[in-house]
């Protein structure tokens, strides 16, 4: 195994990379995608291994990292707490220390953000946040790549976030800070994003309790499920609270005419988004989902090799 730079560079949040670095990763992702589509092999991570720890379910994150590592010439290992000693009470910092002594990079999807931080603190190799209750930065790389492909740089654009002030919303706030776009957030009262995330971004972010106010003149409209993983018991109560926050054709009409629609998926049709919108002409959700693969390949190459 090649010696790592010390300390390892982690990707726990979009704030871990500068705006310039994020742009470099996004633009490299577009190149890596073009190479793949043209049948040109790109294997800068030959012999490198990623450990993927999933404490929550996943389709896109698992498939994209596993496929991505293989395409880069490396290998990804899926670790579920059901099968490893972590699930039988081995401290996560001990698990991280041991795993990081054998692999080149770790990806973890977990609940509390502090658990991710514990892994990063104990790891001698880069750690990627594959989603916590607080943040989902890998999804933002894919969303931003999709925007860059279709519209160019996002600086100065207006994005509307409609729905829960959740991990995705927090990551949009961080992206607005790092990439310089305006973010209008509409949430029901009591479901706003956390103040510690909003406060440092107050020049970029405006919060409304009315979906129409946020959607007006937006260039991009984004939503997510009303009950995230771990909130299943709140589903009914949330359906009531979010009833006026569905992204449907009438709401999309308030946005700019060429506005795009994104959703990280999985989606609940006719709940947070109408079928007419997610399956309609403005929706770019399939390109967005595919870009998880390309954006994360670029990220992993950047973290493991330190440059492109
Ligand atoms: N968007 C996303 O992270 O999907 P998965 O939960 O399927 O990984
Ligand atoms: N907010 C959602 C995102 C899923 C990719 C969740 O945390 O469940």
Coordinates of C-alpha atoms and ligand atoms in Angstrom, one line a residue:
X1 CA 0.0 0.0 0.0
X2 CA 1.3 3.5 -0.9
X3 CA 2.1 5.8 2.0
X4 CA -0.8 8.2 2.6
X5 CA -0.3 11.9 3.0
X6 CA -0.6 12.7 6.7
X7 CA -3.2 13.6 7.9
X8 CA -5.6 11.9 5.4
X9 CA -7.9 14.3 3.5
X10 CA -11.5 13.4 4.3
X11 CA -14.8 14.3 2.5
X12 CA -17.2 14.5 5.4
X13 CA -18.9 17.7 4.1
X14 CA -18.7 19.9 1.0
X15 CA -16.8 22.3 3.3
X16 CA -13.9 20.0 3.3
X17 CA -13.1 21.0 -0.3
X18 CA -12.7 24.6 -1.5
X19 CA -15.0 25.9 -4.2
X20 CA -12.1 25.6 -6.7
X21 CA -11.4 22.0 -5.6
X22 CA -15.1 21.1 -6.0
X23 CA -15.2 22.6 -9.5
X24 CA -12.0 20.6 -10.4
X25 CA -13.6 17.3 -9.1
X26 CA -16.9 18.1 -11.0
X27 CA -15.1 18.9 -14.3
X28 CA -12.9 15.8 -13.9
X29 CA -16.0 13.7 -13.4
X30 CA -17.3 15.0 -16.7
X31 CA -14.1 13.9 -18.4
X32 CA -14.1 10.5 -16.7
X33 CA -17.7 10.0 -17.8
X34 CA -16.8 10.9 -21.4
X35 CA -13.9 8.4 -21.3
X36 CA -16.1 5.7 -20.0
X37 CA -18.7 6.3 -22.7
X38 CA -16.0 6.2 -25.4
X39 CA -14.6 2.9 -24.2
X40 CA -11.3 4.4 -23.0
X41 CA -10.0 2.7 -19.8
X42 CA -9.1 5.0 -16.9
X43 CA -7.5 3.0 -14.1
X44 CA -5.5 5.3 -11.8
X45 CA -6.5 3.3 -8.7
X46 CA -5.1 0.0 -9.8
X47 CA -4.7 -2.3 -6.8
X48 CA -6.4 0.2 -4.4
X49 CA -9.2 -1.0 -2.0
X50 CA -12.2 0.8 -0.6
X51 CA -14.1 -0.4 2.5
X52 CA -17.8 0.5 2.4
X53 CA -19.6 0.4 5.7
X54 CA -23.4 0.7 5.4
X55 CA -25.4 1.1 8.6
X56 CA -28.4 2.2 6.5
X57 CA -29.9 0.9 3.3
X58 CA -28.7 2.0 -0.1
X59 CA -29.0 1.3 -3.8
X60 CA -27.3 4.2 -5.6
X61 CA -24.5 4.8 -3.2
X62 CA -23.5 1.1 -3.0
X63 CA -23.7 0.4 -6.7
X64 CA -21.9 3.6 -7.7
X65 CA -19.0 3.2 -5.3
X66 CA -18.6 -0.5 -6.0
X67 CA -18.8 -0.1 -9.8
X68 CA -16.6 3.0 -9.7
X69 CA -13.8 1.4 -7.8
X70 CA -13.8 -1.5 -10.2
X71 CA -13.7 0.8 -13.3
X72 CA -10.8 2.7 -11.7
X73 CA -8.8 -0.5 -11.5
X74 CA -9.4 -1.1 -7.7
X75 CA -11.9 -3.0 -5.6
X76 CA -14.6 -2.1 -3.1
X77 CA -15.7 -4.3 -0.2
X78 CA -19.2 -4.1 1.2
X79 CA -19.4 -4.3 5.0
X80 CA -22.6 -4.5 6.9
X81 CA -22.8 -4.3 10.7
X82 CA -24.8 -7.6 10.4
X83 CA -21.7 -9.4 9.4
X84 CA -18.8 -7.6 11.0
X85 CA -17.8 -7.2 14.7
X86 CA -19.1 -3.6 14.6
X87 CA -22.6 -5.0 14.9
X88 CA -21.6 -7.0 18.0
X89 CA -20.3 -4.0 19.8
X90 CA -16.7 -3.5 18.7
X91 CA -16.2 0.3 19.1
X92 CA -16.4 2.1 15.8
X93 CA -13.0 3.8 16.4
X94 CA -11.3 0.4 16.8
X95 CA -13.0 -0.9 13.7
X96 CA -11.9 2.3 11.7
X97 CA -8.3 2.0 13.0
X98 CA -8.1 -1.7 11.9
X99 CA -9.9 -1.3 8.6
X100 CA -7.9 1.8 7.6
X101 CA -4.6 -0.1 8.2
X102 CA -5.6 -2.5 5.4
X103 CA -7.4 -0.4 2.8
X104 CA -6.8 2.8 0.9
X105 CA -10.1 4.6 1.5
X106 CA -13.2 4.2 3.6
X107 CA -16.8 5.1 2.7
X108 CA -19.4 5.1 5.5
X109 CA -23.2 5.6 5.6
X110 CA -24.4 6.0 9.1
X111 CA -26.8 7.8 11.4
X112 CA -25.3 10.5 13.7
X113 CA -22.7 12.8 12.1
X114 CA -20.5 12.4 15.2
X115 CA -20.2 8.7 14.4
X116 CA -18.7 9.6 11.0
X117 CA -16.4 12.1 12.7
X118 CA -15.2 9.3 15.1
X119 CA -14.4 7.1 12.1
X120 CA -12.5 10.0 10.4
X121 CA -10.5 10.8 13.5
X122 CA -9.4 7.1 13.9
X123 CA -8.7 6.5 10.3
X124 CA -5.3 6.8 8.7
X125 CA -6.8 6.9 5.2
X126 CA -9.4 9.2 3.6
X127 CA -13.0 8.8 4.8
X128 CA -16.0 9.7 2.6
X129 CA -19.4 10.5 4.0
X130 CA -21.9 8.3 2.2
X131 CA -24.8 10.0 4.1
X132 CA -25.5 10.8 7.7
X133 CA -28.5 12.2 9.3
X134 CA -26.9 15.6 8.9
X135 CA -25.3 15.7 5.4
X136 CA -25.2 13.9 2.0
X137 CA -22.3 15.6 0.2
X138 CA -21.7 12.9 -2.5
X139 CA -25.2 13.5 -3.8
X140 CA -24.4 17.1 -4.2
X141 CA -21.4 16.3 -6.4
X142 CA -23.7 14.4 -8.7
X143 CA -26.3 17.1 -8.7
X144 CA -23.8 19.8 -9.4
X145 CA -22.2 17.7 -12.2
X146 CA -25.6 17.4 -13.8
X147 CA -26.1 21.1 -13.6
X148 CA -22.7 21.8 -15.0
X149 CA -23.3 19.4 -17.9
X150 CA -26.7 20.9 -18.8
X151 CA -26.3 24.6 -17.9
X152 CA -22.6 25.4 -17.2
X153 CA -21.3 26.9 -13.9
X154 CA -23.9 27.3 -11.2
X155 CA -22.5 30.5 -9.7
X156 CA -25.2 33.1 -9.5
X157 CA -28.1 30.7 -10.3
X158 CA -31.2 30.4 -8.1
X159 CA -32.1 27.1 -6.6
X160 CA -35.3 26.3 -4.7
X161 CA -35.3 23.6 -2.1
X162 CA -38.9 22.5 -1.3
X163 CA -39.6 20.2 1.7
X164 CA -37.7 19.0 4.7
X165 CA -34.7 20.8 6.2
X166 CA -32.9 17.5 6.1
X167 CA -29.4 16.1 5.2
X168 CA -29.9 16.9 1.5
X169 CA -31.1 20.4 2.3
X170 CA -28.1 21.0 4.6
X171 CA -25.8 19.8 1.7
X172 CA -27.5 22.3 -0.7
X173 CA -26.8 25.0 1.8
X174 CA -23.1 24.1 1.9
X175 CA -23.0 23.9 -1.9
X176 CA -24.5 27.4 -2.1
X177 CA -21.7 28.6 0.1
X178 CA -19.0 26.9 -1.8
X179 CA -20.2 27.4 -5.3
X180 CA -21.9 30.8 -5.0
X181 CA -25.5 30.2 -5.9
X182 CA -28.7 31.6 -4.3
X183 CA -30.8 29.1 -2.3
X184 CA -34.5 29.6 -1.5
X185 CA -35.7 27.0 1.0
X186 CA -39.4 26.3 1.7
X187 CA -40.2 24.1 4.7
X188 CA -43.2 23.8 7.0
X189 CA -42.7 25.5 10.4
X190 CA -40.7 23.3 12.6
X191 CA -38.9 21.4 9.8
X192 CA -36.4 24.1 8.9
X193 CA -32.7 23.3 8.4
X194 CA -30.4 23.4 11.5
X195 CA -29.3 26.9 12.5
X196 CA -25.6 25.9 12.7
X197 CA -25.7 25.0 9.0
X198 CA -27.8 28.0 7.9
X199 CA -26.0 30.8 9.9
X200 CA -22.7 30.8 8.1
X201 CA -24.5 30.7 4.7
X202 CA -27.0 33.6 5.5
X203 CA -25.8 35.7 2.5
X204 CA -26.7 32.8 0.1
X205 CA -29.8 31.3 1.8
X206 CA -33.4 32.5 2.4
X207 CA -35.9 30.4 4.3
X208 CA -39.7 30.6 3.6
X209 CA -42.6 28.6 5.0
X210 CA -44.4 28.8 1.7
X211 CA -43.4 26.7 -1.3
X212 CA -44.6 29.2 -4.0
X213 CA -42.4 32.0 -2.6
X214 CA -39.3 29.8 -2.9
X215 CA -40.2 28.4 -6.3
X216 CA -40.7 31.7 -8.0
X217 CA -38.0 32.4 -10.6
X218 CA -35.9 29.4 -9.6
X219 CA -33.5 27.9 -12.2
X220 CA -33.5 24.5 -10.4
X221 CA -36.2 23.0 -8.1
X222 CA -35.1 20.2 -5.8
X223 CA -37.0 18.1 -3.2
X224 CA -36.5 14.9 -1.2
X225 CA -38.6 12.5 0.8
X226 CA -40.6 13.9 3.7
X227 CA -39.5 11.1 6.1
X228 CA -35.8 10.2 5.8
X229 CA -34.2 6.9 6.8
X230 CA -34.7 6.5 10.6
X231 CA -37.9 8.7 10.6
X232 CA -40.3 6.0 9.4
X233 CA -42.5 6.3 12.5
X234 CA -43.1 10.0 11.7
X235 CA -44.4 9.3 8.2
X236 CA -48.1 10.0 8.9
X237 CA -47.4 13.2 10.9
X238 CA -45.0 14.4 8.2
X239 CA -47.5 13.7 5.4
X240 CA -49.8 16.2 7.1
X241 CA -47.2 18.8 7.9
X242 CA -45.8 18.7 4.3
X243 CA -49.2 18.5 2.5
X244 CA -48.6 22.0 0.9
X245 CA -45.0 21.3 -0.1
X246 CA -45.5 18.9 -3.0
X247 CA -43.5 19.8 -6.2
X248 CA -46.2 19.5 -8.8
X249 CA -46.9 21.1 -12.2
X250 CA -48.4 24.3 -10.7
X251 CA -45.4 24.8 -8.5
X252 CA -43.0 24.3 -11.4
X253 CA -44.9 26.9 -13.4
X254 CA -43.8 29.5 -10.9
X255 CA -40.1 28.7 -11.6
X256 CA -38.3 29.9 -14.7
X257 CA -39.5 28.3 -17.9
X258 CA -36.3 26.4 -18.4
X259 CA -36.0 25.3 -14.8
X260 CA -34.7 21.8 -14.1
X261 CA -36.1 19.4 -11.5
X262 CA -33.8 17.2 -9.3
X263 CA -34.4 14.6 -6.6
X264 CA -31.7 12.4 -5.0
X265 CA -34.1 9.3 -5.1
X266 CA -35.6 7.1 -3.9
X267 CA -38.8 9.1 -4.6
X268 CA -42.4 8.7 -3.6
X269 CA -44.5 9.7 -6.6
X270 CA -47.5 11.9 -5.8
X271 CA -46.2 12.5 -2.3
X272 CA -43.2 15.0 -2.3
X273 CA -43.3 15.1 -6.1
X274 CA -46.1 14.5 -8.6
X275 CA -45.6 11.9 -11.2
X276 CA -46.1 14.6 -13.8
X277 CA -43.0 16.4 -12.6
X278 CA -40.6 13.6 -11.9
X279 CA -41.5 11.8 -15.1
X280 CA -41.9 15.1 -17.0
X281 CA -39.7 17.1 -19.4
X282 CA -37.9 19.2 -16.8
X283 CA -36.8 16.3 -14.7
X284 CA -33.2 15.2 -14.9
X285 CA -33.3 12.7 -12.1
X286 CA -31.9 9.7 -14.2
X287 CA -28.9 11.7 -15.3
X288 CA -28.5 12.9 -11.7
X289 CA -28.5 9.3 -10.4
X290 CA -26.1 8.1 -13.0
X291 CA -23.7 10.9 -12.2
X292 CA -23.2 9.5 -8.7
X293 CA -20.9 7.0 -10.4
X294 CA -18.9 9.5 -12.3
X295 CA -18.7 12.2 -9.6
X296 CA -17.6 9.7 -6.9
X297 CA -15.0 8.2 -9.2
X298 CA -13.5 11.6 -9.6
X299 CA -13.7 12.3 -5.8
X300 CA -12.0 9.0 -4.9
X301 CA -9.2 9.6 -7.4
X302 CA -8.7 13.1 -5.9
X303 CA -8.7 11.8 -2.3
X304 CA -6.5 8.7 -2.8
X305 CA -4.0 10.1 -5.3
X306 CA -4.1 13.7 -4.0
X307 CA -4.5 15.1 -7.5
X308 CA -5.5 14.1 -11.1
Ligands
LIG1 N1 -29.6 9.0 -3.4 C1 -29.1 8.0 -2.6 O1 -28.1 8.2 -1.9 O2 -29.6 6.8 -2.9 P1 -29.3 5.5 -2.1 O3 -30.0 5.6 -0.7 O4 -30.0 4.4 -2.9 O5 -27.9 5.2 -2.0
LIG2 N1 -33.0 12.3 3.0 C1 -33.0 11.0 2.6 C2 -31.9 10.8 1.5 C3 -31.8 9.4 0.9 C4 -30.8 9.3 -0.1 C5 -32.6 10.0 3.7 O1 -31.7 10.4 4.5 O2 -33.2 9.0 3.9

